[in-house]
Amino acid sequence: MTERTPVDLWFDPFCPFAWMTSRWLLEVEKVRPIEPRWHVMSLKVLNEDKDVPESYRTMVERTIGMVRVVTAVQQKHDSETVGRLYTELGTRLHNQGRAKESEKFPELVAEALEAAGLDQGFADAMDSEEFDEALRASHNDGIDRVGQEVGTPVISVDGVAFFGPVISPAPKGEAAGRLWDGVRLVAGTDGFFELKRSRTRAPIFD
């Protein structure tokens, strides 16, 4: 068997573009020898010292509970389990369009834990600061690799870390593999820092 290359991805489950990137990475796994490994970061932590609209700050404040739950699972289980929970959370938040139902997030988390085969006791982390230190440590581990000017997701592979790619929709099959090849090529080029254009479409979930 071909040895698989570990690829670390940091995400906030609430971020729709991180969700798109994560689904792309799972497509890449089907056509390239990579092993995705999942880590939490937090939009709340990322923006706590930044000048952002108050409406956005309020929104990300409401999402910290989900990040705490994923952190609690990350502390007790392996990366595959974290990825499984992320899939269940993201499917409900993004594909099912429930990201705006913040008052129902506890219900959503309970559903995701059950679907992922995890103990409902992890839901207690939503309103607890018990795992906040670990959450920040995971967040900083990712963001320190790329700098404070970027957001979620962060990917690290073979000692090279980068933000994104920001894509919509997520390519599939060999198209996903070709994008991976190109991203690795430019990200691994010494002195390369940025390639960007304005987004012209919202996340396309499928």
PDB file of N, CA and C in Angstrom, residues 9-24 38 86 94 152-154 165-166:
ATOM      1  N   LEU A   9      -5.984  19.761   9.009  1.00  0.00           N
ATOM      2  CA  LEU A   9      -6.910  20.845   8.696  1.00  0.00           C
ATOM      3  C   LEU A   9      -7.535  21.360   9.977  1.00  0.00           C
ATOM      4  N   TRP A  10      -7.485  22.688  10.163  1.00  0.00           N
ATOM      5  CA  TRP A  10      -8.128  23.355  11.308  1.00  0.00           C
ATOM      6  C   TRP A  10      -9.411  24.008  10.825  1.00  0.00           C
ATOM      7  N   PHE A  11     -10.484  23.824  11.576  1.00  0.00           N
ATOM      8  CA  PHE A  11     -11.795  24.302  11.146  1.00  0.00           C
ATOM      9  C   PHE A  11     -12.611  24.778  12.334  1.00  0.00           C
ATOM     10  N   ASP A  12     -13.506  25.698  12.063  1.00  0.00           N
ATOM     11  CA  ASP A  12     -14.633  26.009  12.938  1.00  0.00           C
ATOM     12  C   ASP A  12     -15.852  25.421  12.239  1.00  0.00           C
ATOM     13  N   PRO A  13     -16.609  24.552  12.902  1.00  0.00           N
ATOM     14  CA  PRO A  13     -17.720  23.887  12.211  1.00  0.00           C
ATOM     15  C   PRO A  13     -18.749  24.847  11.636  1.00  0.00           C
ATOM     16  N   PHE A  14     -18.807  26.074  12.146  1.00  0.00           N
ATOM     17  CA  PHE A  14     -19.801  27.037  11.673  1.00  0.00           C
ATOM     18  C   PHE A  14     -19.403  27.683  10.346  1.00  0.00           C
ATOM     19  N   CYS A  15     -18.127  27.657   9.992  1.00  0.00           N
ATOM     20  CA  CYS A  15     -17.654  28.372   8.802  1.00  0.00           C
ATOM     21  C   CYS A  15     -18.025  27.618   7.520  1.00  0.00           C
ATOM     22  N   PRO A  16     -18.844  28.215   6.645  1.00  0.00           N
ATOM     23  CA  PRO A  16     -19.276  27.496   5.443  1.00  0.00           C
ATOM     24  C   PRO A  16     -18.149  27.223   4.464  1.00  0.00           C
ATOM     25  N   PHE A  17     -17.167  28.135   4.372  1.00  0.00           N
ATOM     26  CA  PHE A  17     -16.082  27.901   3.422  1.00  0.00           C
ATOM     27  C   PHE A  17     -15.092  26.871   3.948  1.00  0.00           C
ATOM     28  N   ALA A  18     -14.929  26.785   5.267  1.00  0.00           N
ATOM     29  CA  ALA A  18     -14.140  25.687   5.828  1.00  0.00           C
ATOM     30  C   ALA A  18     -14.820  24.360   5.520  1.00  0.00           C
ATOM     31  N   TRP A  19     -16.141  24.349   5.599  1.00  0.00           N
ATOM     32  CA  TRP A  19     -16.906  23.143   5.273  1.00  0.00           C
ATOM     33  C   TRP A  19     -16.668  22.725   3.821  1.00  0.00           C
ATOM     34  N   MET A  20     -16.702  23.683   2.902  1.00  0.00           N
ATOM     35  CA  MET A  20     -16.455  23.371   1.504  1.00  0.00           C
ATOM     36  C   MET A  20     -15.058  22.793   1.316  1.00  0.00           C
ATOM     37  N   THR A  21     -14.068  23.414   1.967  1.00  0.00           N
ATOM     38  CA  THR A  21     -12.691  22.944   1.848  1.00  0.00           C
ATOM     39  C   THR A  21     -12.542  21.540   2.409  1.00  0.00           C
ATOM     40  N   SER A  22     -13.200  21.279   3.524  1.00  0.00           N
ATOM     41  CA  SER A  22     -13.104  19.954   4.139  1.00  0.00           C
ATOM     42  C   SER A  22     -13.719  18.883   3.247  1.00  0.00           C
ATOM     43  N   ARG A  23     -14.825  19.214   2.574  1.00  0.00           N
ATOM     44  CA  ARG A  23     -15.448  18.233   1.678  1.00  0.00           C
ATOM     45  C   ARG A  23     -14.551  17.991   0.457  1.00  0.00           C
ATOM     46  N   TRP A  24     -13.885  19.026   0.001  1.00  0.00           N
ATOM     47  CA  TRP A  24     -12.913  18.868  -1.081  1.00  0.00           C
ATOM     48  C   TRP A  24     -11.776  17.945  -0.645  1.00  0.00           C
ATOM     49  N   TRP A  38      -8.015  16.123  11.631  1.00  0.00           N
ATOM     50  CA  TRP A  38      -8.936  17.210  11.932  1.00  0.00           C
ATOM     51  C   TRP A  38      -8.625  17.874  13.263  1.00  0.00           C
ATOM     52  N   TYR A  86     -17.528  16.235  12.863  1.00  0.00           N
ATOM     53  CA  TYR A  86     -17.557  17.422  12.010  1.00  0.00           C
ATOM     54  C   TYR A  86     -18.500  17.214  10.826  1.00  0.00           C
ATOM     55  N   HIS A  94     -24.907  23.325   7.304  1.00  0.00           N
ATOM     56  CA  HIS A  94     -24.741  23.874   5.965  1.00  0.00           C
ATOM     57  C   HIS A  94     -25.648  23.211   4.933  1.00  0.00           C
ATOM     58  N   THR A 152     -10.276  30.679   8.839  1.00  0.00           N
ATOM     59  CA  THR A 152     -10.487  29.255   8.751  1.00  0.00           C
ATOM     60  C   THR A 152     -10.955  28.889   7.347  1.00  0.00           C
ATOM     61  N   PRO A 153     -10.474  27.814   6.738  1.00  0.00           N
ATOM     62  CA  PRO A 153      -9.633  26.783   7.344  1.00  0.00           C
ATOM     63  C   PRO A 153      -8.145  27.041   7.136  1.00  0.00           C
ATOM     64  N   VAL A 154      -7.355  26.339   7.932  1.00  0.00           N
ATOM     65  CA  VAL A 154      -5.909  26.297   7.763  1.00  0.00           C
ATOM     66  C   VAL A 154      -5.537  24.850   7.449  1.00  0.00           C
ATOM     67  N   PRO A 165      -7.762  26.149   0.401  1.00  0.00           N
ATOM     68  CA  PRO A 165      -8.331  27.058  -0.598  1.00  0.00           C
ATOM     69  C   PRO A 165      -9.813  27.323  -0.369  1.00  0.00           C
ATOM     70  N   VAL A 166     -10.245  28.517  -0.722  1.00  0.00           N
ATOM     71  CA  VAL A 166     -11.655  28.900  -0.644  1.00  0.00           C
ATOM     72  C   VAL A 166     -12.289  28.557  -1.984  1.00  0.00           C
TER      73      VAL A 166
END
